[in-house]
Short mmCIF file of C-alpha atoms in Angstrom, two decimals:
data_model
loop_
_atom_site.label_atom_id
_atom_site.label_comp_id
_atom_site.label_asym_id
_atom_site.label_seq_id
_atom_site.Cartn_x
_atom_site.Cartn_y
_atom_site.Cartn_z
CA GLU S 1 -121.69 153.47 36.72
CA GLU S 2 -122.09 157.25 36.85
CA GLU S 3 -121.78 157.27 40.63
CA SER S 4 -118.65 155.12 40.38
CA LEU S 5 -116.97 157.52 37.97
CA LYS S 6 -117.90 160.51 40.14
CA LEU S 7 -116.21 158.81 43.10
CA ALA S 8 -113.21 157.85 40.97
CA GLU S 9 -112.67 161.41 39.81
CA PRO S 10 -111.18 162.78 43.07
CA VAL S 11 -109.11 159.61 43.49
CA PHE S 12 -107.50 160.10 40.08
CA ASN S 13 -107.02 163.82 40.67
CA ALA S 14 -105.37 163.20 44.05
CA GLU S 15 -102.84 161.13 42.10
CA GLY S 16 -102.05 164.14 39.90
CA GLY S 17 -104.70 163.84 37.21
CA ILE S 18 -103.26 163.34 33.73
CA HIS S 19 -99.97 165.20 33.13
CA GLY S 20 -101.04 167.71 35.77
CA HIS S 21 -104.45 168.31 34.20
CA PRO S 22 -107.45 167.65 36.49
CA ILE S 23 -109.89 164.98 35.32
CA HIS S 24 -113.60 165.66 34.92
CA PHE S 25 -116.09 163.20 33.46
CA THR S 26 -118.92 164.54 31.30
CA PHE S 27 -122.05 162.40 31.23
CA ARG S 28 -124.62 161.90 28.48
CA ASP S 29 -127.81 159.90 29.18
CA ASP S 30 -128.55 157.29 26.51
CA GLN S 31 -131.89 156.54 28.22
CA SER S 32 -131.12 152.81 27.81
CA THR S 33 -132.05 153.15 24.13
CA PRO S 34 -129.68 152.26 21.26
CA GLN S 35 -130.98 155.09 19.06
CA VAL S 36 -130.36 157.69 21.76
CA ALA S 37 -126.97 156.12 22.49
CA VAL S 38 -125.94 156.62 18.82
CA GLN S 39 -127.06 160.24 18.92
CA ALA S 40 -125.17 160.85 22.18
CA ALA S 41 -122.07 159.16 20.77
CA ASN S 42 -122.19 161.32 17.62
CA ASP S 43 -122.47 164.43 19.80
CA ALA S 44 -119.46 163.28 21.83
CA ILE S 45 -117.40 162.41 18.75
CA ALA S 46 -117.93 165.95 17.46
CA ASP S 47 -115.74 167.13 20.34
CA HIS S 48 -112.88 164.89 19.07
CA PRO S 49 -112.19 162.99 22.30
CA ALA S 50 -109.52 160.27 22.47
CA VAL S 51 -111.92 158.00 24.34
CA ILE S 52 -115.59 157.50 25.20
CA LEU S 53 -116.56 155.44 28.27
CA GLY S 54 -119.80 153.44 28.09
CA SER S 55 -122.54 152.61 27.35
CA SER S 56 -123.73 150.22 30.05
CA LEU S 57 -125.91 148.00 27.85
CA VAL S 58 -125.07 145.45 25.15
CA ALA S 59 -127.58 146.85 22.64
CA ALA S 60 -126.33 150.41 23.07
CA CYS S 61 -122.66 149.42 22.81
CA ASN S 62 -123.34 147.35 19.69
CA ALA S 63 -125.20 150.27 18.12
CA MET S 64 -122.33 152.66 18.89
CA THR S 65 -119.56 150.33 17.71
CA PRO S 66 -119.74 151.16 13.96
CA LEU S 67 -119.15 154.83 14.80
CA MET S 68 -115.75 153.95 16.29
CA LYS S 69 -114.25 152.37 13.16
CA ASN S 70 -111.45 154.95 13.09
CA GLY S 71 -111.72 156.12 16.69
CA PRO S 72 -112.24 157.36 19.27
CA VAL S 73 -111.55 154.47 21.62
CA MET S 74 -114.79 153.22 23.20
CA TYR S 75 -114.69 151.25 26.44
CA CYS S 76 -118.09 149.58 26.89
CA PHE S 77 -119.18 148.90 30.48
CA SER S 78 -121.08 145.75 29.53
CA PRO S 79 -119.15 142.45 29.44
CA GLY S 80 -121.66 141.10 26.93
CA ILE S 81 -120.14 142.45 23.72
CA HIS S 82 -117.31 140.82 21.76
CA PRO S 83 -115.35 143.48 19.83
CA PRO S 84 -113.08 142.48 16.93
CA LYS S 85 -109.40 142.13 17.76
CA GLY S 86 -107.47 145.32 17.07
CA SER S 87 -110.57 147.52 16.93
CA PHE S 88 -111.11 150.77 18.81
CA VAL S 89 -113.77 149.10 21.00
CA PHE S 90 -113.01 147.46 24.36
CA THR S 91 -115.28 145.68 26.83
CA SER S 92 -115.38 145.53 30.62
CA SER S 93 -114.81 142.62 33.02
CA VAL S 94 -114.65 138.90 32.22
CA SER S 95 -117.01 137.43 29.64
CA THR S 96 -120.20 135.58 30.53
CA GLY S 97 -118.62 132.53 28.90
CA ASP S 98 -115.82 132.64 31.46
CA TYR S 99 -118.42 133.03 34.23
CA ALA S 100 -120.10 129.84 33.03
CA ASP S 101 -116.78 128.01 32.67
CA ALA S 102 -115.74 128.76 36.25
CA LEU S 103 -119.20 127.90 37.62
CA ILE S 104 -119.26 124.50 35.90
CA ARG S 105 -115.73 123.75 37.13
CA PHE S 106 -116.70 124.72 40.69
CA PHE S 107 -119.68 122.36 40.81
CA ARG S 108 -117.71 119.54 39.16
CA LEU S 109 -114.85 119.83 41.65
CA LYS S 110 -117.43 119.80 44.46
CA GLY S 111 -118.47 116.35 43.16
CA ARG S 112 -121.80 117.45 41.67
CA THR S 113 -122.48 115.92 38.26
CA ARG S 114 -126.29 116.00 37.80
CA MET S 115 -127.12 119.40 36.31
CA ALA S 116 -130.34 121.21 35.40
CA LEU S 117 -130.26 124.24 33.10
CA LEU S 118 -132.86 126.98 32.55
CA THR S 119 -132.27 129.62 29.88
CA SER S 120 -134.44 132.20 28.14
CA THR S 121 -135.73 131.82 24.59
CA ASP S 122 -134.35 135.17 23.38
CA ALA S 123 -131.01 135.65 21.59
CA THR S 124 -129.15 136.15 24.86
CA GLY S 125 -130.54 132.94 26.31
CA GLN S 126 -129.82 130.97 23.16
CA ASP S 127 -126.24 132.24 23.16
CA ALA S 128 -125.87 131.23 26.82
CA GLU S 129 -127.24 127.74 26.17
CA HIS S 130 -124.88 127.29 23.22
CA GLY S 131 -122.01 128.34 25.48
CA PHE S 132 -122.95 125.77 28.11
CA ASP S 133 -123.17 123.07 25.44
CA LYS S 134 -119.61 123.86 24.35
CA LEU S 135 -118.38 123.71 27.95
CA LEU S 136 -120.16 120.43 28.66
CA ALA S 137 -118.57 118.92 25.54
CA LEU S 138 -115.08 119.41 26.98
CA PRO S 139 -113.34 116.21 28.16
CA ALA S 140 -112.95 117.59 31.69
CA ASN S 141 -116.77 117.84 31.99
CA LYS S 142 -117.60 114.41 30.54
CA ASP S 143 -119.08 113.19 33.84
CA ILE S 144 -121.62 116.02 34.05
CA LYS S 145 -125.08 115.01 32.87
CA VAL S 146 -127.84 117.51 32.06
CA VAL S 147 -130.86 115.85 33.65
CA GLU S 148 -133.28 118.64 32.66
CA ARG S 149 -133.05 121.43 30.11
CA ALA S 150 -135.83 124.03 30.34
CA HIS S 151 -136.61 127.36 28.66
CA PHE S 152 -138.73 130.42 29.44
CA ASN S 153 -139.69 133.78 27.96
CA THR S 154 -138.18 136.80 29.70
CA ASN S 155 -141.66 138.31 30.13
CA ASP S 156 -143.14 135.18 31.75
CA VAL S 157 -144.66 135.86 35.17
CA SER S 158 -144.20 132.24 36.28
CA VAL S 159 -141.83 129.35 35.54
CA SER S 160 -143.51 126.93 37.95
CA ALA S 161 -143.99 124.22 35.30
CA GLN S 162 -140.32 124.34 34.32
CA ILE S 163 -139.17 124.27 37.95
CA GLU S 164 -141.39 121.26 38.70
CA ARG S 165 -139.72 119.39 35.83
CA VAL S 166 -136.34 120.35 37.19
CA LYS S 167 -137.30 119.15 40.66
CA ALA S 168 -138.56 115.82 39.29
CA ALA S 169 -135.22 115.27 37.50
CA ASN S 170 -133.42 115.32 40.86
CA PRO S 171 -130.41 117.47 39.92
CA GLN S 172 -127.42 118.04 42.21
CA PHE S 173 -127.13 121.64 41.04
CA PHE S 174 -129.25 124.03 39.01
CA ILE S 175 -128.13 126.91 36.78
CA GLY S 176 -130.52 129.64 35.63
CA TRP S 177 -128.96 132.20 33.29
CA SER S 178 -130.65 135.60 33.25
CA THR S 179 -130.61 138.96 35.02
CA GLY S 180 -133.02 141.48 36.51
CA SER S 181 -136.75 140.73 36.58
CA PRO S 182 -136.47 137.35 34.76
CA ILE S 183 -134.07 135.99 37.38
CA ALA S 184 -136.52 137.11 40.09
CA THR S 185 -139.18 134.97 38.39
CA ILE S 186 -136.81 131.99 38.56
CA PHE S 187 -135.95 132.67 42.20
CA ARG S 188 -139.66 132.76 43.08
CA GLY S 189 -140.32 129.52 41.24
CA ILE S 190 -137.49 127.75 43.08
CA VAL S 191 -138.74 128.78 46.51
CA GLN S 192 -142.41 128.07 45.72
CA ALA S 193 -141.54 124.58 44.45
CA GLY S 194 -139.40 123.83 47.49
CA LEU S 195 -136.43 123.01 45.27
CA ASP S 196 -133.48 122.82 47.65
CA VAL S 197 -130.31 122.39 45.56
CA PRO S 198 -127.40 124.79 45.01
CA PHE S 199 -128.29 127.40 42.40
CA GLY S 200 -125.88 129.29 40.17
CA THR S 201 -126.47 132.30 37.97
CA THR S 202 -124.51 134.96 36.12
CA GLY S 203 -122.50 137.56 38.04
CA GLY S 204 -124.57 140.23 36.32
CA ASN S 205 -126.95 139.78 39.28
CA MET S 206 -124.37 140.91 41.83
CA THR S 207 -126.14 144.08 42.87
CA TYR S 208 -127.38 144.99 46.34
CA ALA S 209 -130.61 146.24 44.79
CA GLU S 210 -131.41 142.72 43.55
CA MET S 211 -130.23 140.91 46.67
CA HIS S 212 -132.30 143.16 48.93
CA GLN S 213 -135.37 143.44 46.71
CA PHE S 214 -135.51 139.66 46.17
CA ALA S 215 -134.47 138.74 49.73
CA ALA S 216 -137.78 137.03 50.59
CA PHE S 217 -137.43 134.48 47.79
CA LEU S 218 -133.72 133.99 47.14
CA PRO S 219 -132.51 130.38 46.86
CA LYS S 220 -130.97 129.06 50.08
CA VAL S 221 -127.62 128.48 48.38
CA LEU S 222 -126.91 131.07 45.68
CA TYR S 223 -123.60 131.07 43.79
CA LEU S 224 -122.47 133.86 41.48
CA PRO S 225 -119.25 133.97 39.43
CA SER S 226 -117.30 137.21 39.45
CA SER S 227 -114.06 138.89 38.53
CA GLU S 228 -111.64 139.32 41.45
CA TRP S 229 -113.13 142.48 43.01
CA PRO S 230 -115.11 140.82 45.88
CA ALA S 231 -111.85 139.32 47.25
CA ASP S 232 -111.19 142.56 49.15
CA GLY S 233 -108.04 141.35 50.91
CA ASP S 234 -109.00 137.67 51.26
CA PRO S 235 -105.60 136.08 52.11
CA ARG S 236 -106.57 132.73 50.57
CA LEU S 237 -106.45 134.17 47.04
CA LYS S 238 -102.90 135.58 47.09
CA LEU S 239 -103.79 138.37 44.70
CA ASN S 240 -101.26 140.45 42.80
CA PRO S 241 -100.10 143.34 45.08
CA GLY S 242 -101.11 145.86 42.43
CA VAL S 243 -104.63 144.41 42.38
CA VAL S 244 -104.80 144.61 46.18
CA ALA S 245 -103.77 148.28 46.08
CA LYS S 246 -106.37 149.08 43.42
CA GLN S 247 -109.08 147.32 45.44
CA LYS S 248 -108.16 149.23 48.61
CA ALA S 249 -108.53 152.56 46.81
CA PHE S 250 -111.81 151.43 45.24
CA PHE S 251 -113.46 150.31 48.48
CA ALA S 252 -112.11 153.34 50.37
CA ALA S 253 -113.69 155.73 47.87
CA PHE S 254 -117.11 154.20 48.48
CA ALA S 255 -116.64 153.85 52.25
CA LYS S 256 -115.86 157.56 52.40
CA VAL S 257 -119.44 158.33 51.35
CA GLY S 258 -120.95 155.48 53.39
CA LYS S 259 -121.67 153.16 50.48
CA LYS S 260 -120.73 149.64 49.35
CA PRO S 261 -119.94 149.01 45.69
CA ASP S 262 -121.38 146.21 43.60
CA GLU S 263 -121.19 144.97 40.01
CA GLY S 264 -122.43 148.20 38.42
CA ALA S 265 -119.75 150.27 40.13
CA VAL S 266 -117.10 147.71 39.23
CA LEU S 267 -117.92 147.69 35.51
CA ALA S 268 -117.11 151.40 35.24
CA TRP S 269 -114.17 151.74 37.64
CA ASP S 270 -111.53 149.58 35.96
CA PRO S 271 -112.09 150.91 32.41
CA ALA S 272 -111.73 154.49 33.70
CA SER S 273 -108.66 153.59 35.78
CA ILE S 274 -106.99 151.78 32.87
CA ILE S 275 -107.66 154.66 30.48
CA VAL S 276 -106.30 157.21 32.96
CA ASP S 277 -103.14 155.14 33.55
CA ALA S 278 -102.70 154.76 29.77
CA LEU S 279 -103.04 158.49 29.11
CA ARG S 280 -100.52 159.17 31.86
CA ALA S 281 -98.06 156.83 30.14
CA LEU S 282 -98.59 158.45 26.72
CA PRO S 283 -97.53 161.95 25.69
CA ASP S 284 -99.78 164.81 26.74
CA GLY S 285 -102.65 165.17 24.27
CA ALA S 286 -102.41 161.60 22.97
CA THR S 287 -104.68 160.75 20.05
CA ALA S 288 -107.24 157.94 19.84
CA ALA S 289 -104.88 156.03 17.56
CA GLN S 290 -102.03 156.31 20.07
CA LEU S 291 -104.30 155.23 22.93
CA ASN S 292 -105.62 152.25 20.97
CA ALA S 293 -102.12 151.12 19.97
CA TYR S 294 -101.02 151.36 23.62
CA LEU S 295 -103.97 149.32 24.92
CA GLN S 296 -103.55 146.61 22.28
CA LYS S 297 -100.08 145.81 23.67
CA LEU S 298 -100.82 146.39 27.34
CA LYS S 299 -100.17 143.55 29.78
CA GLY S 300 -99.48 143.29 33.51
CA GLN S 301 -101.91 146.13 34.22
CA PRO S 302 -103.48 145.72 37.70
CA GLY S 303 -107.11 146.64 38.27
CA ILE S 304 -109.76 145.79 40.84
CA ASP S 305 -110.89 142.88 38.62
CA GLY S 306 -107.43 141.34 38.25
CA VAL S 307 -104.28 141.78 36.18
CA TYR S 308 -105.13 142.78 32.60
CA ASP S 309 -103.35 141.29 29.58
CA TYR S 310 -104.70 142.58 26.26
CA LEU S 311 -102.15 140.59 24.28
CA LYS S 312 -103.57 137.36 25.68
CA VAL S 313 -107.23 138.48 25.70
CA PRO S 314 -107.69 141.22 23.06
CA GLN S 315 -110.18 144.03 23.76
CA ARG S 316 -110.95 142.66 27.27
CA GLY S 317 -107.74 141.81 29.10
CA LEU S 318 -109.35 139.35 31.51
CA SER S 319 -110.13 135.63 31.23
CA VAL S 320 -111.41 132.69 33.25
CA ALA S 321 -108.11 132.94 35.15
CA ASN S 322 -109.53 136.13 36.70
CA THR S 323 -112.90 134.54 37.54
CA ILE S 324 -113.82 133.51 41.07
CA ILE S 325 -117.02 132.12 42.61
CA THR S 326 -118.97 133.83 45.38
CA ARG S 327 -121.89 132.83 47.59
CA TRP S 328 -124.42 135.40 48.75
CA ASN S 329 -124.63 135.69 52.55
CA ALA S 330 -127.71 137.68 53.55
CA LYS S 331 -126.66 137.88 57.22
CA SER S 332 -123.34 139.54 56.47
CA ASP S 333 -124.81 141.35 53.44
CA ARG S 334 -121.93 140.39 51.17
CA TRP S 335 -120.77 137.99 48.49
CA GLU S 336 -118.37 135.59 50.19
CA VAL S 337 -115.59 134.08 48.10
CA VAL S 338 -115.85 130.27 47.90
CA ALA S 339 -113.62 129.54 44.89
CA GLY S 340 -110.43 131.02 43.55
CA PRO S 341 -109.40 131.76 39.95
CA THR S 342 -111.00 129.47 37.32
CA GLY S 343 -113.55 128.28 39.92
CA ILE S 344 -111.34 126.01 42.05
CA PRO S 345 -113.02 125.63 45.48
CA LEU S 346 -111.24 127.21 48.45
CA ALA S 347 -110.80 125.71 51.90
CA HIS S 348 -113.06 127.31 54.50
#
């Protein structure tokens, strides 16, 4: 996220900054700890900013949220929080619930109805499982049958027993909902068990670090839901021209330094871009209250993730309508788009 903002800085300044003032991001390290995040936020608030960008983690953002009751605006880089409507807190990208919605629709429209589900036993995993239950209760998903439902602890070093049960249930697709090291444990278990069915997981795993580090044991067919950023000019999607322009600038900024962006870079870029555009539209020296009021009514705002509408989706601006499905291609080293908005499969 920090690298993304550093690359965004010259792009925004080349466009004139904000009312002629050059933009410079100041970074504070929360050390991935909620307590440190609160301290850093208090230090930042003492400078009376209109907006704070970050943190990157759910726990840190949740810990910082009470400090923003009357401002400044806080734009969290994690999609995993759910700020109250009208509050000073906003959240990046589409929600994990929309990821799951699009993924289920994709498999259903591909004619796959026998599903296996593996979630963690912690609060995040329980929330994910509850979300899947709500989706599977919808009339459109009545033909989908969960043939195996398994659980694991995020610190488990093996899930071989759970994977064997999944394999014995003969599913047509398998969803495992976790990120980082826990998802690597699932990947390993799938390969070791010889389970050869399409596997779907959250788009939070769309990082090159994971794809490269886990390359030796990735599932053969790996699907990941995403906002619209991986489209990168794909003519099949017919994206909004403003979105296309934002994506071109985004990818060009990274290409200029010989790098390719992934989910981490994406989560920071759009919030910064939206805030900069908002401050340009407001009077010079706009307050947190003015910025919040502007964002609450903002719609039709293009970003790399799609067109934002905060009236329709308060505090987030994006919905399942901005969610696509990708498939990891190790040979081309990219996430290839296989389904358009809401998870509807695309023709090859």
